Amino acid sequence: MRRGLRARGSLQRWPRNLKLGVGLMIAWILVAVFGPMLLPGNPTTMDLMNSLHPPSLAFPFGTDNLGRGVFTRVVYGSRIDLQIALFCVVPAFVIGTMVGMSAGYFGGTTDVVSMRLVDVAVAFPFFVAVIAIVAVLGPGLKNMYIAVACVGWVSYARITRAEILVVKQTDYVQAARLLGFSDRRILARHILPNVIVQALVYATSDAVLDIFLGSSLGWLGLGAQPPLPEWGLIIADGYSFVSQAPWISGFPGLAIVLLAVSLSLLGDGLADALRPELGRA
Amino acid sequence: MLNYILRRLLLMIPVAFGITLAVFLLVRLIPGDPARAILGIHATPALMAAVRTRLGLDRGIGMQYLLYIKHLVQGDFGISYYYGQPVSQLVLTRMVPTLVLLLYSTIISLLIAIPAGLLAGTRQGRGTDHALRVVATAGLGLPSYWTGFILILLFSVTFHIFPIAGYGNTWGARLYNLFLPALTCALNVAPLVMRALRTSLGEALGAGFIDTARAKGLPGNVVLLSHALRVAILPALNVLGLNIGFLVGNTVLVENVFAVPGLGQLMISSIGTRDYPTIQMVTLMFGVIVVLIYLVTDLGQILLDPRVRRSELG
């Protein structure tokens, strides 16, 4: 990735969506890290005198039925939802690329076994598979991460394997073989840098999916548990007040949309920058 | 053709084997004693013994799986712990609303995506195209349980056009009641199809046969709709087929938003009641639905696209 970006030249030559995506994601990380420190309120302290307040200067996003500021909760929630994206993507990414690499590079039994596993895993819709696993393990974020690691690696494995099958045939890999380099060295130093790009681009859209999943599970009562200010959970809280206080569910939803769009821009931008021939069609 | 279908069906045997194995292992993931987890802390020893025998817990794991397959082949999916009726019966009645919702949202997403894709594809690089792409990116970011909330707020609470929830007894009422749920699902899928159509239309419009058609003096709309779209729609439909898992996952959420009595709602309510046989079979049915839709997509490609037909059928 580093090489690809450098080859594209300086920051000014980055595609517009990449600049926008990187900027927005930096903003999100700043909000998650510093936002809670700067806010005076607490996301879980109830204040029944101030319940169901419409948005105002004191409460930019209004208050919920327990008088908690929705803005404060959404800002604190950014920590949880970014954490969900990270903890869902990283294990799936690591497991998936490793399985895909060994399947594609070594072939044989490794390949057959892992690809049969992939066939089975893709038969179940991602949401359904995760919900089913969480159903037996019990609700909660930790079990959700386990469930995602169980099924989420599949896409990475497929992508990496397909890339490796191509890269394996290239001259520089053949040359490295002829020089007698070990498989480990060839995989790590020659193949990985070239196949990781696709997986990274996929990781951004996977992160969007995971944020959807995490907040959906929170909304269903199977993910983050109250009183955590997870966005999906806040939306669920607001459901009973759809006509009196639509702001409770409205604003955390907007936060999800904005975070999802930021990640999508980052992913589209990365794809455009790394595959210039495919971008800006 | 028949040969190809047979070959595809044969290839599905290992997948079917794997799906049932996955669903079987699912319940074995329960931490601790499954019989205890299933029945709760107040279960009588007799009941626990019955469940253990049913699951074959006193035997090896291989035997347990064979027992499970034997039950499946006999059409015996167990008895729902909560509803007290055979799970198969329960799941079959709940499957209809889900399938209707799937079909309905597919149709709506095509009705949105095809005109939008045509617009964006023919005006690439211009204002309309940019605007549509921005809308599509935003649409992909909409969590369906929240979109449902906004649509309820707009069409049910404010304007009283559509009901907040429900299913209905007649087909007319069902189509009316399911409109908002189907639209909610479609809003997530339509952007994917639109993007694919935009790209493939751009490619098709640059092809030689379009120049030929234009040179013959055919009107622009005829060239676009009966020449370019005919070719460009196929990759877009393929994208739709590939994302069916995503669509099915969304129906689970949307059914819970709008109280549609389908599989997704059954699945979530069964988690609350720890109704493991029901969870197991619903998961299995979702797997079966997705695999069958993949198959239909592949066969559809072969029927519609002579190029694929040649390469697949030889």
Coordinates of C-alpha atoms in Angstrom, one line a residue:
Chain A
M1 CA 0.0 0.0 0.0
R2 CA 2.8 2.4 0.9
R3 CA 4.5 1.8 -2.4
G4 CA 1.3 2.3 -4.3
L5 CA 0.5 5.6 -2.6
R6 CA 4.1 6.9 -3.0
A7 CA 4.1 6.0 -6.7
R8 CA 0.9 8.2 -7.0
G9 CA 3.0 11.1 -5.8
S10 CA 2.3 13.7 -3.2
L11 CA -0.9 14.3 -1.2
Q12 CA -2.3 16.6 -3.9
R13 CA -2.4 13.8 -6.4
W14 CA -4.6 11.6 -4.1
P15 CA -8.1 11.1 -5.6
R16 CA -10.6 13.4 -4.1
N17 CA -12.6 10.7 -2.3
L18 CA -9.5 9.3 -0.7
K19 CA -8.6 12.8 0.7
L20 CA -12.2 13.2 2.0
G21 CA -12.3 9.7 3.4
V22 CA -9.0 10.0 5.2
G23 CA -10.0 13.4 6.6
L24 CA -13.3 12.1 7.8
M25 CA -11.8 9.0 9.5
I26 CA -9.2 11.2 11.2
A27 CA -12.1 13.4 12.5
W28 CA -13.9 10.3 13.8
I29 CA -10.9 9.0 15.6
L30 CA -10.4 12.5 17.2
V31 CA -14.0 12.5 18.3
A32 CA -13.7 9.1 19.8
V33 CA -10.4 9.8 21.6
F34 CA -10.9 13.4 22.8
G35 CA -14.7 13.9 22.5
P36 CA -15.5 12.2 25.9
M37 CA -12.8 14.3 27.6
L38 CA -14.2 17.5 26.4
L39 CA -17.8 16.9 27.2
P40 CA -19.0 18.0 30.6
G41 CA -21.8 15.4 30.9
N42 CA -21.8 11.7 31.6
P43 CA -23.5 9.2 29.1
T44 CA -25.1 7.1 31.8
T45 CA -26.2 9.6 34.5
M46 CA -29.9 9.9 34.6
D47 CA -31.7 13.2 35.1
L48 CA -35.4 12.5 35.1
M49 CA -36.3 16.2 35.4
N50 CA -34.9 16.8 31.9
S51 CA -36.3 13.8 30.1
L52 CA -37.5 13.9 26.4
H53 CA -36.1 17.4 25.9
P54 CA -36.1 18.4 22.2
P55 CA -32.7 19.5 20.8
S56 CA -31.6 22.8 22.3
L57 CA -28.3 24.6 23.0
A58 CA -27.8 22.7 26.2
F59 CA -28.7 19.4 24.6
P60 CA -27.7 19.6 20.9
F61 CA -29.4 16.2 20.1
G62 CA -32.1 16.5 22.8
T63 CA -32.4 14.1 25.8
D64 CA -33.8 10.6 26.0
N65 CA -36.6 9.3 28.3
L66 CA -34.1 9.1 31.2
G67 CA -32.9 12.6 30.7
R68 CA -29.5 11.6 29.3
G69 CA -28.1 13.9 26.6
V70 CA -28.3 12.1 23.3
F71 CA -25.3 14.1 22.0
T72 CA -23.1 13.0 24.9
R73 CA -24.2 9.4 24.4
V74 CA -23.5 9.5 20.6
V75 CA -20.0 10.9 21.2
Y76 CA -19.2 8.3 23.8
G77 CA -20.8 5.7 21.5
S78 CA -18.3 6.5 18.8
R79 CA -15.7 4.7 20.9
I80 CA -17.8 1.6 21.1
D81 CA -18.7 1.5 17.4
L82 CA -15.2 2.2 16.2
Q83 CA -14.0 -0.5 18.6
I84 CA -16.6 -2.8 17.0
A85 CA -15.2 -2.1 13.5
L86 CA -11.6 -2.7 14.7
F87 CA -12.2 -5.8 16.7
C88 CA -14.4 -7.4 14.0
V89 CA -12.1 -6.6 11.1
V90 CA -8.6 -7.3 12.5
P91 CA -9.1 -11.0 13.5
A92 CA -11.0 -11.8 10.3
F93 CA -8.4 -10.0 8.2
V94 CA -5.4 -11.8 9.9
I95 CA -7.1 -15.3 9.8
G96 CA -8.5 -14.8 6.3
T97 CA -5.3 -13.6 4.6
M98 CA -3.3 -16.3 6.3
V99 CA -5.7 -19.1 5.2
G100 CA -6.0 -17.6 1.7
M101 CA -2.2 -17.3 1.4
S102 CA -1.5 -20.8 2.4
A103 CA -4.4 -22.2 0.4
G104 CA -3.3 -20.3 -2.7
Y105 CA 0.5 -20.8 -2.3
F106 CA 0.7 -24.4 -1.2
G107 CA -2.4 -25.8 -2.9
G108 CA -3.2 -29.4 -2.4
T109 CA -5.1 -30.6 0.7
T110 CA -4.8 -27.2 2.5
D111 CA -6.5 -25.6 -0.5
V112 CA -9.3 -28.2 -0.8
V113 CA -10.1 -28.2 2.9
S114 CA -10.1 -24.5 3.4
M115 CA -12.1 -23.8 0.2
R116 CA -14.8 -26.4 1.2
L117 CA -15.0 -24.5 4.6
V118 CA -15.4 -21.3 2.6
D119 CA -18.2 -22.8 0.5
V120 CA -20.1 -23.8 3.6
A121 CA -19.6 -20.4 5.3
V122 CA -20.8 -18.4 2.4
A123 CA -24.0 -20.4 2.3
F124 CA -25.2 -18.6 5.4
P125 CA -25.9 -14.9 5.2
F126 CA -23.3 -13.1 7.4
F127 CA -25.9 -11.6 9.7
V128 CA -27.7 -14.9 10.2
A129 CA -24.5 -16.8 10.9
V130 CA -23.3 -14.3 13.5
I131 CA -26.8 -14.1 15.1
A132 CA -27.0 -17.9 15.3
I133 CA -23.6 -18.1 17.0
V134 CA -24.4 -15.3 19.4
A135 CA -27.7 -17.1 20.1
V136 CA -25.9 -20.1 21.5
L137 CA -22.9 -18.3 23.1
G138 CA -25.1 -15.7 24.7
P139 CA -25.5 -11.9 24.0
G140 CA -22.6 -9.4 24.4
L141 CA -19.9 -7.7 22.5
K142 CA -17.2 -10.4 23.3
N143 CA -19.3 -13.2 21.9
M144 CA -20.1 -11.1 18.9
Y145 CA -16.4 -10.7 18.2
I146 CA -15.9 -14.4 18.5
A147 CA -18.8 -15.1 16.1
V148 CA -17.5 -12.6 13.5
A149 CA -14.0 -14.1 13.7
C150 CA -15.6 -17.5 13.1
V151 CA -17.3 -16.5 9.8
G152 CA -15.8 -13.2 8.7
W153 CA -12.4 -14.5 7.6
V154 CA -14.0 -16.2 4.6
S155 CA -14.1 -13.2 2.3
Y156 CA -10.5 -12.3 3.0
A157 CA -9.4 -15.9 2.3
R158 CA -11.2 -15.9 -1.0
I159 CA -9.8 -12.6 -2.1
T160 CA -6.2 -13.4 -1.0
R161 CA -6.3 -16.9 -2.6
A162 CA -7.5 -15.5 -5.9
E163 CA -4.7 -12.9 -5.9
I164 CA -2.0 -15.4 -5.0
L165 CA -2.9 -17.7 -7.8
V166 CA -2.0 -14.9 -10.2
V167 CA 1.0 -13.5 -8.3
K168 CA 2.5 -17.0 -7.9
Q169 CA 3.1 -17.2 -11.6
T170 CA 5.0 -13.9 -11.9
D171 CA 8.6 -13.8 -12.8
Y172 CA 9.8 -12.2 -9.6
V173 CA 8.3 -15.0 -7.5
Q174 CA 9.8 -17.6 -9.7
A175 CA 13.1 -15.8 -9.5
A176 CA 12.9 -15.8 -5.7
R177 CA 12.2 -19.5 -5.8
L178 CA 15.2 -20.1 -8.0
L179 CA 17.4 -18.2 -5.6
G180 CA 16.3 -20.8 -3.0
F181 CA 14.5 -18.5 -0.7
S182 CA 12.3 -20.2 1.9
D183 CA 8.5 -20.3 1.4
R184 CA 8.1 -18.2 4.5
R185 CA 10.4 -15.5 3.1
I186 CA 8.8 -15.5 -0.3
L187 CA 5.3 -15.3 1.2
A188 CA 6.2 -12.5 3.6
R189 CA 8.5 -10.4 1.6
H190 CA 7.5 -10.9 -2.0
I191 CA 3.9 -12.1 -2.1
L192 CA 2.2 -10.5 0.9
P193 CA 2.9 -6.8 -0.1
N194 CA 1.3 -7.4 -3.5
V195 CA -1.8 -9.3 -2.4
I196 CA -2.6 -7.3 0.7
V197 CA -3.9 -4.4 -1.2
Q198 CA -7.1 -6.0 -2.3
A199 CA -7.7 -7.3 1.2
L200 CA -7.2 -3.8 2.6
V201 CA -9.7 -2.3 0.2
Y202 CA -12.2 -5.0 1.1
A203 CA -11.5 -4.3 4.8
T204 CA -13.0 -0.9 4.5
S205 CA -16.3 -2.2 3.2
D206 CA -16.1 -5.0 5.7
A207 CA -15.8 -2.4 8.5
V208 CA -19.0 -0.8 7.3
L209 CA -20.7 -4.1 7.4
D210 CA -19.4 -4.8 10.9
I211 CA -20.6 -1.5 12.2
F212 CA -24.0 -2.3 10.7
L213 CA -23.8 -5.7 12.3
G214 CA -22.6 -4.5 15.7
S215 CA -25.2 -1.8 15.9
S216 CA -27.9 -4.1 14.6
L217 CA -27.1 -6.6 17.3
G218 CA -27.1 -3.9 19.9
W219 CA -30.5 -2.9 18.5
L220 CA -31.8 -6.5 18.8
G221 CA -30.4 -6.7 22.3
L222 CA -27.8 -9.3 21.4
G223 CA -24.7 -7.1 21.2
A224 CA -23.6 -4.3 23.5
Q225 CA -25.7 -4.3 26.7
P226 CA -27.3 -1.3 28.4
P227 CA -26.3 1.2 29.8
L228 CA -23.5 1.2 27.2
P229 CA -24.2 4.1 24.8
E230 CA -23.8 1.9 21.7
W231 CA -25.5 3.6 18.7
G232 CA -27.8 0.7 17.8
L233 CA -28.8 0.4 21.5
I234 CA -29.6 4.1 21.6
I235 CA -31.8 3.7 18.5
A236 CA -33.6 0.8 20.2
D237 CA -34.2 3.0 23.3
G238 CA -35.8 5.7 21.1
Y239 CA -38.1 3.3 19.2
S240 CA -40.8 3.6 21.9
F241 CA -40.8 7.3 21.5
V242 CA -41.0 7.5 17.7
S243 CA -43.7 10.1 17.7
Q244 CA -42.8 12.1 20.8
A245 CA -39.0 12.2 20.6
P246 CA -37.7 11.1 17.2
W247 CA -34.4 12.7 17.9
I248 CA -33.4 9.9 20.3
S249 CA -33.2 7.4 17.4
G250 CA -32.6 9.9 14.7
F251 CA -29.2 11.3 15.6
P252 CA -27.4 8.0 16.4
G253 CA -28.6 6.7 13.1
L254 CA -27.2 9.8 11.3
A255 CA -23.9 9.0 13.1
I256 CA -23.9 5.5 11.7
V257 CA -24.6 6.8 8.2
L258 CA -21.8 9.3 8.4
L259 CA -19.3 6.8 9.7
A260 CA -20.3 4.3 7.0
V261 CA -20.0 7.0 4.3
S262 CA -16.6 8.0 5.7
L263 CA -15.4 4.4 5.5
S264 CA -16.9 3.9 2.0
L265 CA -15.1 7.0 0.7
L266 CA -11.9 5.8 2.2
G267 CA -12.3 2.4 0.6
D268 CA -13.4 3.8 -2.8
G269 CA -10.5 6.3 -2.6
L270 CA -8.0 3.5 -1.8
A271 CA -9.2 1.4 -4.7
D272 CA -8.9 4.4 -7.1
A273 CA -5.4 5.3 -5.8
L274 CA -4.1 1.8 -5.9
R275 CA -5.7 0.7 -9.2
P276 CA -5.5 3.9 -11.2
E277 CA -6.6 2.0 -14.3
L278 CA -9.9 1.0 -12.7
G279 CA -10.6 4.2 -10.9
R280 CA -12.3 7.3 -12.2
A281 CA -14.2 5.3 -14.8
Chain B
M1 CA -28.4 -27.9 -20.1
L2 CA -29.9 -30.8 -18.2
N3 CA -26.4 -32.1 -17.8
Y4 CA -25.2 -28.9 -16.4
I5 CA -28.0 -28.7 -13.9
L6 CA -27.3 -32.2 -12.7
R7 CA -23.6 -31.4 -12.3
R8 CA -24.5 -28.3 -10.3
L9 CA -26.8 -30.3 -8.1
L10 CA -24.1 -32.9 -7.5
L11 CA -21.7 -30.1 -6.4
M12 CA -24.3 -29.1 -3.9
I13 CA -24.1 -32.4 -2.0
P14 CA -20.8 -31.5 -0.1
V15 CA -22.2 -28.0 0.6
A16 CA -25.5 -29.5 1.9
F17 CA -23.4 -31.8 4.1
G18 CA -21.4 -28.9 5.3
I19 CA -24.4 -26.8 6.1
T20 CA -26.1 -29.5 8.1
L21 CA -22.8 -30.1 9.9
A22 CA -22.4 -26.4 10.8
V23 CA -26.0 -26.2 12.1
F24 CA -25.5 -29.4 14.1
L25 CA -22.2 -28.1 15.6
L26 CA -24.0 -24.8 16.4
V27 CA -25.9 -26.3 19.3
R28 CA -22.8 -28.1 20.5
L29 CA -21.3 -24.7 21.1
I30 CA -23.5 -24.1 24.0
P31 CA -21.2 -23.7 27.0
G32 CA -21.7 -26.3 29.7
D33 CA -24.4 -29.0 29.6
P34 CA -26.6 -28.4 26.6
A35 CA -29.6 -30.2 28.2
R36 CA -29.3 -27.9 31.2
A37 CA -28.9 -24.8 29.0
I38 CA -31.9 -25.8 26.9
L39 CA -34.2 -26.6 29.7
G40 CA -33.2 -24.0 32.2
I41 CA -32.4 -24.5 35.9
H42 CA -35.8 -25.8 36.9
A43 CA -35.8 -28.8 34.6
T44 CA -36.7 -32.2 36.1
P45 CA -34.1 -35.0 35.8
A46 CA -36.5 -37.0 33.6
L47 CA -36.9 -34.1 31.1
M48 CA -33.1 -33.6 31.0
A49 CA -32.6 -37.3 30.3
A50 CA -35.2 -37.1 27.5
V51 CA -33.3 -34.2 25.9
R52 CA -30.0 -36.0 26.3
T53 CA -31.3 -39.0 24.5
R54 CA -32.9 -36.9 21.8
L55 CA -29.6 -35.2 21.1
G56 CA -27.7 -38.4 21.6
L57 CA -25.4 -36.7 24.1
D58 CA -24.5 -40.1 25.7
R59 CA -22.9 -41.1 22.4
G60 CA -19.8 -40.0 20.4
I61 CA -20.0 -36.8 18.4
G62 CA -19.9 -38.7 15.1
M63 CA -22.9 -40.8 16.2
Q64 CA -24.7 -37.7 17.3
Y65 CA -24.3 -36.2 13.8
L66 CA -25.5 -39.3 12.1
L67 CA -28.5 -39.3 14.4
Y68 CA -29.2 -35.7 13.5
I69 CA -29.0 -36.4 9.8
K70 CA -31.3 -39.4 10.3
H71 CA -33.9 -37.2 11.9
L72 CA -33.5 -34.6 9.1
V73 CA -34.0 -37.2 6.4
Q74 CA -37.1 -38.3 8.1
G75 CA -38.4 -34.7 8.1
D76 CA -38.1 -34.6 11.9
F77 CA -36.6 -31.3 12.9
G78 CA -37.6 -31.6 16.5
I79 CA -40.3 -30.0 18.6
S80 CA -40.2 -26.3 19.4
Y81 CA -39.6 -25.9 23.1
Y82 CA -41.6 -22.8 23.1
Y83 CA -44.5 -23.4 20.7
G84 CA -44.8 -27.1 21.4
Q85 CA -45.4 -27.9 17.7
P86 CA -43.1 -29.6 15.2
V87 CA -40.4 -27.1 14.2
S88 CA -40.8 -28.0 10.5
Q89 CA -44.5 -26.9 10.5
L90 CA -43.6 -23.7 12.3
V91 CA -40.8 -22.8 10.0
L92 CA -42.8 -23.6 6.8
T93 CA -45.6 -21.2 7.8
R94 CA -43.1 -18.5 8.7
M95 CA -41.2 -18.9 5.5
V96 CA -43.9 -17.4 3.3
P97 CA -43.7 -13.8 4.5
T98 CA -39.9 -13.9 4.3
L99 CA -39.9 -15.2 0.7
V100 CA -42.6 -12.6 -0.3
L101 CA -40.5 -9.9 1.4
L102 CA -37.4 -11.0 -0.5
L103 CA -39.1 -11.0 -3.8
Y104 CA -40.9 -7.8 -3.2
S105 CA -37.7 -6.0 -2.2
T106 CA -35.9 -7.4 -5.1
I107 CA -38.5 -6.0 -7.5
I108 CA -38.5 -2.6 -5.7
S109 CA -34.7 -2.4 -5.8
L110 CA -34.7 -3.1 -9.5
L111 CA -37.4 -0.5 -10.1
I112 CA -35.1 2.0 -8.3
A113 CA -31.7 0.8 -9.6
I114 CA -32.5 0.4 -13.3
P115 CA -33.7 3.9 -14.1
A116 CA -31.0 5.4 -11.7
G117 CA -28.3 3.3 -13.4
L118 CA -29.5 4.3 -16.9
L119 CA -29.4 7.9 -15.9
A120 CA -25.9 7.7 -14.3
G121 CA -24.5 5.5 -17.0
T122 CA -25.5 7.7 -19.9
R123 CA -24.4 10.9 -18.2
Q124 CA -21.1 9.7 -16.8
G125 CA -18.9 12.4 -15.3
R126 CA -21.7 14.9 -15.3
G127 CA -23.7 16.5 -12.5
T128 CA -26.5 13.9 -12.6
D129 CA -24.0 11.1 -12.4
H130 CA -22.1 12.6 -9.4
A131 CA -25.4 13.4 -7.6
L132 CA -26.6 9.8 -8.1
R133 CA -23.3 8.3 -6.9
V134 CA -23.4 10.5 -3.8
V135 CA -26.9 9.3 -3.1
A136 CA -25.9 5.7 -3.7
T137 CA -22.9 5.9 -1.3
A138 CA -25.3 7.4 1.3
G139 CA -27.8 4.6 0.6
L140 CA -25.2 2.0 1.3
G141 CA -24.6 3.5 4.6
L142 CA -28.2 3.3 5.8
P143 CA -28.6 0.7 8.6
S144 CA -32.0 -0.9 7.7
Y145 CA -33.4 -0.9 11.2
W146 CA -32.9 2.9 11.3
T147 CA -34.1 3.5 7.7
G148 CA -37.3 1.6 8.8
F149 CA -37.6 3.9 11.7
I150 CA -37.3 7.0 9.5
L151 CA -39.8 5.6 7.0
I152 CA -42.2 4.8 9.9
L153 CA -41.8 8.3 11.2
L154 CA -42.5 9.8 7.7
F155 CA -45.1 7.5 6.2
S156 CA -46.9 6.2 9.3
V157 CA -46.6 8.7 12.1
T158 CA -46.6 11.9 10.1
F159 CA -48.6 11.1 7.0
H160 CA -50.6 8.0 8.0
I161 CA -50.1 6.4 4.5
F162 CA -48.7 3.1 5.5
P163 CA -49.2 1.0 8.7
I164 CA -46.5 0.9 11.3
A165 CA -46.4 -2.9 11.4
G166 CA -48.4 -6.0 10.4
Y167 CA -48.8 -8.5 7.7
G168 CA -52.5 -9.0 6.7
N169 CA -54.8 -11.8 5.6
T170 CA -55.4 -11.1 1.9
W171 CA -52.6 -10.8 -0.7
G172 CA -53.6 -7.2 -1.4
A173 CA -53.3 -6.3 2.3
R174 CA -50.0 -8.0 2.5
L175 CA -48.5 -6.2 -0.5
Y176 CA -49.7 -2.9 1.1
N177 CA -48.4 -3.8 4.6
L178 CA -45.1 -5.1 3.3
F179 CA -44.4 -2.0 1.1
L180 CA -42.4 -0.1 3.7
P181 CA -40.4 -3.2 4.9
A182 CA -39.6 -4.1 1.2
L183 CA -38.6 -0.5 0.5
T184 CA -36.3 -0.5 3.5
C185 CA -34.5 -3.6 2.3
A186 CA -34.4 -2.3 -1.2
L187 CA -32.7 1.0 -0.2
N188 CA -29.7 -1.0 0.8
V189 CA -29.5 -3.2 -2.3
A190 CA -30.5 -0.8 -5.0
P191 CA -27.2 1.3 -4.8
L192 CA -25.1 -1.9 -5.4
V193 CA -27.1 -2.8 -8.4
M194 CA -27.2 0.8 -9.7
R195 CA -23.4 1.1 -9.4
A196 CA -22.9 -2.2 -11.3
L197 CA -25.3 -1.1 -14.0
R198 CA -23.6 2.3 -14.4
T199 CA -20.2 0.6 -14.9
S200 CA -21.5 -2.1 -17.3
L201 CA -23.6 0.4 -19.2
G202 CA -20.5 2.6 -19.7
E203 CA -18.7 -0.4 -21.1
A204 CA -21.6 -1.5 -23.3
L205 CA -22.1 2.0 -24.8
G206 CA -18.4 2.0 -25.9
A207 CA -18.8 -1.3 -27.8
G208 CA -18.8 -1.7 -31.5
F209 CA -22.3 -3.0 -31.9
I210 CA -23.7 0.2 -30.4
D211 CA -21.9 2.3 -33.1
T212 CA -23.3 -0.1 -35.7
A213 CA -26.8 0.4 -34.3
R214 CA -26.4 4.1 -34.3
A215 CA -25.0 4.1 -37.8
K216 CA -28.0 2.2 -39.0
G217 CA -30.0 5.3 -37.8
L218 CA -31.8 3.7 -34.9
P219 CA -33.3 6.2 -32.5
G220 CA -31.1 6.8 -29.4
N221 CA -33.6 5.4 -26.9
V222 CA -34.0 2.1 -28.9
V223 CA -30.2 1.7 -29.0
L224 CA -30.0 2.4 -25.3
L225 CA -32.9 0.2 -24.1
S226 CA -32.9 -2.7 -26.5
H227 CA -29.2 -2.9 -27.3
A228 CA -27.0 -1.5 -24.5
L229 CA -29.3 -2.3 -21.5
R230 CA -29.8 -5.8 -22.7
V231 CA -26.1 -6.5 -22.4
A232 CA -25.4 -4.2 -19.4
I233 CA -28.2 -5.6 -17.2
L234 CA -26.6 -9.0 -16.9
P235 CA -23.6 -8.0 -14.6
A236 CA -26.0 -5.9 -12.6
L237 CA -28.3 -8.9 -12.0
N238 CA -25.3 -10.9 -11.1
V239 CA -24.4 -8.4 -8.4
L240 CA -27.9 -8.7 -7.1
G241 CA -27.5 -12.4 -6.9
L242 CA -24.2 -12.3 -5.2
N243 CA -25.6 -9.9 -2.5
I244 CA -28.5 -12.0 -1.7
G245 CA -27.0 -13.0 1.6
F246 CA -26.8 -9.3 2.5
L247 CA -30.5 -8.9 1.5
V248 CA -31.5 -11.9 3.5
G249 CA -29.6 -10.6 6.5
N250 CA -31.5 -7.4 6.2
T251 CA -34.9 -9.1 6.1
V252 CA -34.1 -10.4 9.6
L253 CA -33.7 -6.9 10.9
V254 CA -36.6 -5.4 8.9
E255 CA -39.0 -8.2 9.9
N256 CA -38.2 -7.2 13.5
V257 CA -38.8 -3.5 12.8
F258 CA -42.1 -4.0 11.1
A259 CA -43.3 -7.1 13.0
V260 CA -43.5 -9.2 9.9
P261 CA -44.2 -12.8 11.0
G262 CA -41.3 -14.3 9.0
L263 CA -38.3 -16.4 9.7
G264 CA -36.2 -13.5 10.9
Q265 CA -38.7 -12.6 13.5
L266 CA -39.0 -16.2 14.6
M267 CA -35.3 -16.5 14.9
I268 CA -34.9 -13.5 17.2
S269 CA -37.9 -14.4 19.3
S270 CA -36.5 -17.9 19.6
I271 CA -33.3 -16.6 20.9
G272 CA -35.2 -14.9 23.7
T273 CA -36.9 -18.2 24.6
R274 CA -33.8 -20.3 24.0
D275 CA -35.8 -22.4 21.6
Y276 CA -32.7 -24.1 20.1
P277 CA -34.4 -26.5 17.7
T278 CA -36.2 -23.6 16.1
I279 CA -33.0 -21.5 15.9
Q280 CA -31.3 -24.5 14.3
M281 CA -33.9 -25.0 11.7
V282 CA -34.3 -21.3 10.8
T283 CA -30.5 -21.0 10.4
L284 CA -30.6 -24.1 8.2
M285 CA -33.5 -22.7 6.1
F286 CA -31.6 -19.4 5.6
G287 CA -28.7 -21.4 4.3
V288 CA -30.9 -23.4 2.0
I289 CA -32.6 -20.3 0.6
V290 CA -29.2 -18.6 -0.1
V291 CA -27.7 -21.7 -1.8
L292 CA -30.9 -22.1 -4.0
I293 CA -30.8 -18.4 -5.0
Y294 CA -27.1 -18.7 -5.9
L295 CA -28.1 -21.7 -8.1
V296 CA -31.0 -19.8 -9.7
T297 CA -28.6 -16.8 -10.4
D298 CA -26.1 -19.1 -12.1
L299 CA -28.8 -20.8 -14.2
G300 CA -30.3 -17.4 -15.0
Q301 CA -26.9 -16.2 -16.3
I302 CA -26.7 -19.3 -18.5
L303 CA -30.2 -18.8 -19.9
L304 CA -29.8 -15.1 -20.5
D305 CA -26.1 -14.7 -21.6
P306 CA -25.0 -16.7 -24.6
R307 CA -21.3 -16.0 -23.8
V308 CA -21.6 -17.7 -20.3
R309 CA -23.6 -20.5 -21.9
R310 CA -20.8 -21.3 -24.3
S311 CA -18.1 -21.2 -21.7
E312 CA -20.1 -23.3 -19.1
L313 CA -21.8 -25.8 -21.4
G314 CA -18.9 -26.2 -23.8

